[in-house]
Short mmCIF file of C-alpha atoms in Angstrom, two decimals:
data_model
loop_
_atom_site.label_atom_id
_atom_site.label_comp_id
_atom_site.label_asym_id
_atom_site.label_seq_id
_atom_site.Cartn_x
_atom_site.Cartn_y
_atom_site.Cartn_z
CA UNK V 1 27.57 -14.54 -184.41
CA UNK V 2 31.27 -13.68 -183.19
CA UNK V 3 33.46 -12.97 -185.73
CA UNK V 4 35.76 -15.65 -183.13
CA UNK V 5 35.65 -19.66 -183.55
CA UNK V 6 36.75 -22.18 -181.20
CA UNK V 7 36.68 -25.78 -181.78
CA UNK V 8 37.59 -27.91 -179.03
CA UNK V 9 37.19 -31.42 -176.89
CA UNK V 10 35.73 -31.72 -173.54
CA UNK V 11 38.54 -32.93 -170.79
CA UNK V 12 41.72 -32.14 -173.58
CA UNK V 13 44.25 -30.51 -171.57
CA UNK V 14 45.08 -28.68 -175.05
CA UNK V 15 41.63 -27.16 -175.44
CA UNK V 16 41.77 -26.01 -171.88
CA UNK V 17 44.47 -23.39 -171.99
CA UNK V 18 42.67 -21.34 -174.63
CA UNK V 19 39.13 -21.89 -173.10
CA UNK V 20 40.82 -20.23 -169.78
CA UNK V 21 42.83 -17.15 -171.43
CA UNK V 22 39.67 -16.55 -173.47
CA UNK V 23 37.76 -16.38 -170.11
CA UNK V 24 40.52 -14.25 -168.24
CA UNK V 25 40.27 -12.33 -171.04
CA UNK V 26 36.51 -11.81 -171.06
CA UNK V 27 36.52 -12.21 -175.15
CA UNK V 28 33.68 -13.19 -176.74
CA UNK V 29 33.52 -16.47 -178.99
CA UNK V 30 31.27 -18.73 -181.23
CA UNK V 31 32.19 -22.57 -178.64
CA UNK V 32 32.47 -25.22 -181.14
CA UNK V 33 32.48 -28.36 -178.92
CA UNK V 34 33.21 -31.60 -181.21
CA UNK V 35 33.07 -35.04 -179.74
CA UNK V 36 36.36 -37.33 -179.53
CA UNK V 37 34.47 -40.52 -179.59
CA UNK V 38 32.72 -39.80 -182.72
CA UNK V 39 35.87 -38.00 -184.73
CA UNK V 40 34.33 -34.47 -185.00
CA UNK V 41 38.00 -33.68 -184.93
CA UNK V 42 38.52 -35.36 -188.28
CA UNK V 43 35.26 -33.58 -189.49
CA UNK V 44 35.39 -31.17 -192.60
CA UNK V 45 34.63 -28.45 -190.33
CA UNK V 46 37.90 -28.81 -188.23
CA UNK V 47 39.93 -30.19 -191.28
CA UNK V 48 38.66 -27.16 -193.84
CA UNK V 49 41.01 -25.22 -190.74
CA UNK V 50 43.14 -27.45 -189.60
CA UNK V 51 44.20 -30.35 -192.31
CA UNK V 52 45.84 -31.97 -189.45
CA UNK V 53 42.47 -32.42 -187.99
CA UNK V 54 43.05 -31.52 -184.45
CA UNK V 55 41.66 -29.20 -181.69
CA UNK V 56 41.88 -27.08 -180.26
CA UNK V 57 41.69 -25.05 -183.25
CA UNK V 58 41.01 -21.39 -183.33
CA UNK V 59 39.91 -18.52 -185.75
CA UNK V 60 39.91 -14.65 -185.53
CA UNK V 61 38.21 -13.12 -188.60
CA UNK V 62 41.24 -14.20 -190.98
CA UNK V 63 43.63 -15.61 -188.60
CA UNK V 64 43.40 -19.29 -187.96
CA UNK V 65 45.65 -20.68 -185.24
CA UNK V 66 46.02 -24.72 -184.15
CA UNK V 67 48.04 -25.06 -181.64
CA UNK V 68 47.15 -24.63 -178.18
CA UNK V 69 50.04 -22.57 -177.08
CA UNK V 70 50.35 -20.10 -179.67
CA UNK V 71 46.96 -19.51 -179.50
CA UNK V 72 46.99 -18.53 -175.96
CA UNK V 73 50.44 -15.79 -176.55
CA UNK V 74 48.38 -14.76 -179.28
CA UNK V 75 45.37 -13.63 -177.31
CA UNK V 76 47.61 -12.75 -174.63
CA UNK V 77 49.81 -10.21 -177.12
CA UNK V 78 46.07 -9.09 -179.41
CA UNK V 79 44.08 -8.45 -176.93
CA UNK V 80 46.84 -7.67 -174.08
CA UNK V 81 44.50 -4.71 -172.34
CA UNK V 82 41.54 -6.44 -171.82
CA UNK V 83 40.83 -8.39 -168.79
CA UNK V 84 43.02 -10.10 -166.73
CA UNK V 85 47.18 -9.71 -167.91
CA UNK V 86 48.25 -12.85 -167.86
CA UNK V 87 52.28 -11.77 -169.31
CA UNK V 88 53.36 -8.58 -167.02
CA UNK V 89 55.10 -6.09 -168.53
CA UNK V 90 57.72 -5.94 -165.76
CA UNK V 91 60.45 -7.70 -167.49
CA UNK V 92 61.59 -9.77 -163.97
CA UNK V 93 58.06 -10.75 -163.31
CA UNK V 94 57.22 -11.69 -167.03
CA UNK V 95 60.53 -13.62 -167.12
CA UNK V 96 59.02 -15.65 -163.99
CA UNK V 97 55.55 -16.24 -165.60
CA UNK V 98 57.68 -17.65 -169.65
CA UNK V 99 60.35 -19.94 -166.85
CA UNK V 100 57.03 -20.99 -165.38
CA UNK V 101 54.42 -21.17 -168.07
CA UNK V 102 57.09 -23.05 -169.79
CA UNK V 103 58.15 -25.17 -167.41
CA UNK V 104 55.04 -26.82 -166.64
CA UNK V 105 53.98 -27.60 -170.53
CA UNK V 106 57.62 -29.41 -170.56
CA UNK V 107 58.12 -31.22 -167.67
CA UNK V 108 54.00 -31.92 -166.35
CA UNK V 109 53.45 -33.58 -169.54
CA UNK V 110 56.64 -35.10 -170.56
CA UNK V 111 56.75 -36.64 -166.62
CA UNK V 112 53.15 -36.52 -165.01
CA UNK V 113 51.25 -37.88 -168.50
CA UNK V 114 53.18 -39.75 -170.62
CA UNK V 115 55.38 -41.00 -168.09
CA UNK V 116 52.21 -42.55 -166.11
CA UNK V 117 49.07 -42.49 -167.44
CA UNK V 118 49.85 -42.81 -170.87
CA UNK V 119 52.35 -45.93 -170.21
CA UNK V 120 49.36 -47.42 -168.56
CA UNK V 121 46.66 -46.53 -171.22
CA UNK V 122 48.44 -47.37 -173.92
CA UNK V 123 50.56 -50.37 -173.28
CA UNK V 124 48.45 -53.93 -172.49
CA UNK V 125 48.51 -55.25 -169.08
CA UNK V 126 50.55 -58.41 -170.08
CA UNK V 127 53.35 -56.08 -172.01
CA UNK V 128 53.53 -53.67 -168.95
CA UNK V 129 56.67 -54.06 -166.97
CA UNK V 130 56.52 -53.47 -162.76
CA UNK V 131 60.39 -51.82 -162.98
CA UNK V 132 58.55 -49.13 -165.63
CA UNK V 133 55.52 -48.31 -163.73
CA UNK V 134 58.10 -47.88 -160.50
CA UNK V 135 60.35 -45.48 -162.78
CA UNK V 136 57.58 -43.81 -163.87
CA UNK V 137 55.54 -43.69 -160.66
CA UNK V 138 58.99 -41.94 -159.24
CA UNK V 139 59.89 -39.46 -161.88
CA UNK V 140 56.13 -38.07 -161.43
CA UNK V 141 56.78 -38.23 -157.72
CA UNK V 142 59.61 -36.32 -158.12
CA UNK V 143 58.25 -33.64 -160.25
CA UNK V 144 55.07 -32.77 -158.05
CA UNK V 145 57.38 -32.57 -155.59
CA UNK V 146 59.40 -29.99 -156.97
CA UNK V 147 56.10 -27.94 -158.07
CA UNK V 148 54.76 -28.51 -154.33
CA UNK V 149 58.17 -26.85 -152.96
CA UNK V 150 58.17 -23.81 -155.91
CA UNK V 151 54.57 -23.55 -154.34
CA UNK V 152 55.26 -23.40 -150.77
CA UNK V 153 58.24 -20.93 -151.39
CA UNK V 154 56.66 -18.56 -154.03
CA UNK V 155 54.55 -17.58 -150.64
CA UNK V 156 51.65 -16.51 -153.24
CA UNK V 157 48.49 -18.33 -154.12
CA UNK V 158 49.97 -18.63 -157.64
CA UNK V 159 52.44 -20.22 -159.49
CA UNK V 160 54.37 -17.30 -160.28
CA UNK V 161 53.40 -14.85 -158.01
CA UNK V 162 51.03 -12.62 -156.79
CA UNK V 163 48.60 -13.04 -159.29
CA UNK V 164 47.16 -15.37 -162.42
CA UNK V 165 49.03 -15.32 -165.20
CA UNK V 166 49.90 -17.35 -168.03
CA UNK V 167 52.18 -19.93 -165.87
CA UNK V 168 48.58 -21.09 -164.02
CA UNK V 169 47.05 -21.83 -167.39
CA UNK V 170 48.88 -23.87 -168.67
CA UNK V 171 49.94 -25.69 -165.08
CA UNK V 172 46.54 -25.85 -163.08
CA UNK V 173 44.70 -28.07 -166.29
CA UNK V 174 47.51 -30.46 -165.82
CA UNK V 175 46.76 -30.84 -162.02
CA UNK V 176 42.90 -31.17 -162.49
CA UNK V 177 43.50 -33.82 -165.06
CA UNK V 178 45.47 -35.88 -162.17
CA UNK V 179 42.87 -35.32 -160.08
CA UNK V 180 40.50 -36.44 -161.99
CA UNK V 181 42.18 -39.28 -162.28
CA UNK V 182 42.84 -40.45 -158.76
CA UNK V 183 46.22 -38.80 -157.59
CA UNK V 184 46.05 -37.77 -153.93
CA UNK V 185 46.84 -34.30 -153.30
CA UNK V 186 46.78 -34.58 -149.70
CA UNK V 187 50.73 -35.66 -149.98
CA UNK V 188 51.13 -32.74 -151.61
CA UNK V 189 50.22 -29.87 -149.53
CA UNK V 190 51.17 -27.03 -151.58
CA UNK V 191 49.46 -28.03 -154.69
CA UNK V 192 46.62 -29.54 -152.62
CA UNK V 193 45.97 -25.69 -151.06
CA UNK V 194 46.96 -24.16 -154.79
CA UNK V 195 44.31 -26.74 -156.51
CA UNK V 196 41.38 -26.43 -154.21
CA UNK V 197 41.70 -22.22 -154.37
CA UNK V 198 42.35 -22.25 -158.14
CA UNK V 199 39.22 -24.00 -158.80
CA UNK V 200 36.96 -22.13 -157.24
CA UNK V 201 37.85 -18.76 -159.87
CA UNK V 202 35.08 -17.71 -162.24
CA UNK V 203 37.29 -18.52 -165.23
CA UNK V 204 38.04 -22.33 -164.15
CA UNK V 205 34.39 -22.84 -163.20
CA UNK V 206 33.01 -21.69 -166.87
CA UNK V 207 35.31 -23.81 -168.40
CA UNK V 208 35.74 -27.09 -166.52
CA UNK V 209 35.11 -30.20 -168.27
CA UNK V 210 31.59 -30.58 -168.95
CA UNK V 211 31.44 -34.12 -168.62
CA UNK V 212 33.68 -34.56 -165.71
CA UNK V 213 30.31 -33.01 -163.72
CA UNK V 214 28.32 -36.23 -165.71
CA UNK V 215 30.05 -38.63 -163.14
CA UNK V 216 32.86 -40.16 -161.45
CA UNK V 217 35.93 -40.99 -163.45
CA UNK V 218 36.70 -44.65 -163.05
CA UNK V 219 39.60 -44.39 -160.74
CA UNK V 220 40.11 -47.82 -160.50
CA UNK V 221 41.85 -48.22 -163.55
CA UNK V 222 44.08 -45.56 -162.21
CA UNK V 223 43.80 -46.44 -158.76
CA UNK V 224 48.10 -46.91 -158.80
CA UNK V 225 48.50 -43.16 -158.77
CA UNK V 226 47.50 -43.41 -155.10
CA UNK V 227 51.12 -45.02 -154.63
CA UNK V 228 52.63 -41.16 -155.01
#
């Protein structure tokens, strides 16, 4: 048994980014997959951890870590030689993979998720307002456009440069999530090209969702994305 613990959530954006350093990194680990549905986040295993009761959460020997970002820096900076380097050393080129990395936790999930899918998850039919949605359609607009230009000048295959770093974990999960639920990347050339190559790497492909492969999402209860 590893002397490493993971305990995450099929399709969580949150559990992704660790799942994917953890691959890049080639590091071995005891997969502790819980089930949303049923509250295995809430279960004493997670909460004996993590009293907030969320995932992912993470343990090294001693060291327990809960949030998703910290625990990928933390890999990153413990176990920096091995595999692929996902923070350069080069001060310029790590300074493009933080502005990046960072970038994309702020403004995909602040604009892309909450902005549009959760609005529509979360707020009944009847209470949603058409002026919202439009706002909200927009400001995602808006923001996919800016990562499809970044994408199409960068002249790389990723997001901040030559190679994968840090920046693509924590942007590409965002992206597949949108896909899965219905946006069209084919107005969105840049990220369309980015998306389809990024998904075909080892690391993606031994951590994608395993129930997205189960079946179709139901895209037409998101089926307004296509508006983008």
């Amino acid at each position: 048994m590893s002397e490493r613990l993971l305990f995450w959530g099929s399709g969580s954006i949150p559990c992704w980014k660790p799942m994917l350093v953890l691959a890049e990194k080639g590091i071995d680990y005891e997969s502790k997959q819980i089930s949303f549905s049923e509250k295995g986040h809430k279960g004493p295993e997670v909460t004996a951890l993590n009293p907030r009761g969320q995932v992912p959460t993470f343990k090294d020997g001693e060291t327990v870590i809960c949030e998703s970002n910290a625990i990928c820096f933390w890999l990153e900076s413990m176990y920096s030689k091995q595999g692929t380097e996902l923070i350069p050393s080069d001060p310029k080129e790590k300074a493009k993979v933080l502005q990046k990395a960072f970038e994309s936790a702020e403004n995909m999930q602040t604009k892309a998720m909450q902005g549009v899918l959760y609005y529509y998850w979360r707020t009944k039919e009847e209470d949603r307002k058409e002026e919202t949605i439009k706002e909200n359609l927009d400001n995602c607009r808006n923001e996919l456009t800016v990562w499809d230009k970044y994408l199409g000048e960068c002249g790389h295959d990723f997001v901040a440069g030559k190679q994968f770093t840090l920046a693509d974990v924590f942007f590409f999960p965002f992206l597949a999530w949108a896909w899965r639920m219905s946006l069209d990347f084919n107005k969105f050339p840049n990220i369309k090209k980015y998306f389809e190559s990024v998904r075909e790497r080892p690391s993606v492909k031994a951590t994608w969702p395993p129930h997205w492969n189960e079946g179709e999402a139901q895209p037409e209860k998101m089926a307004y994305l296509k508006s983008l």
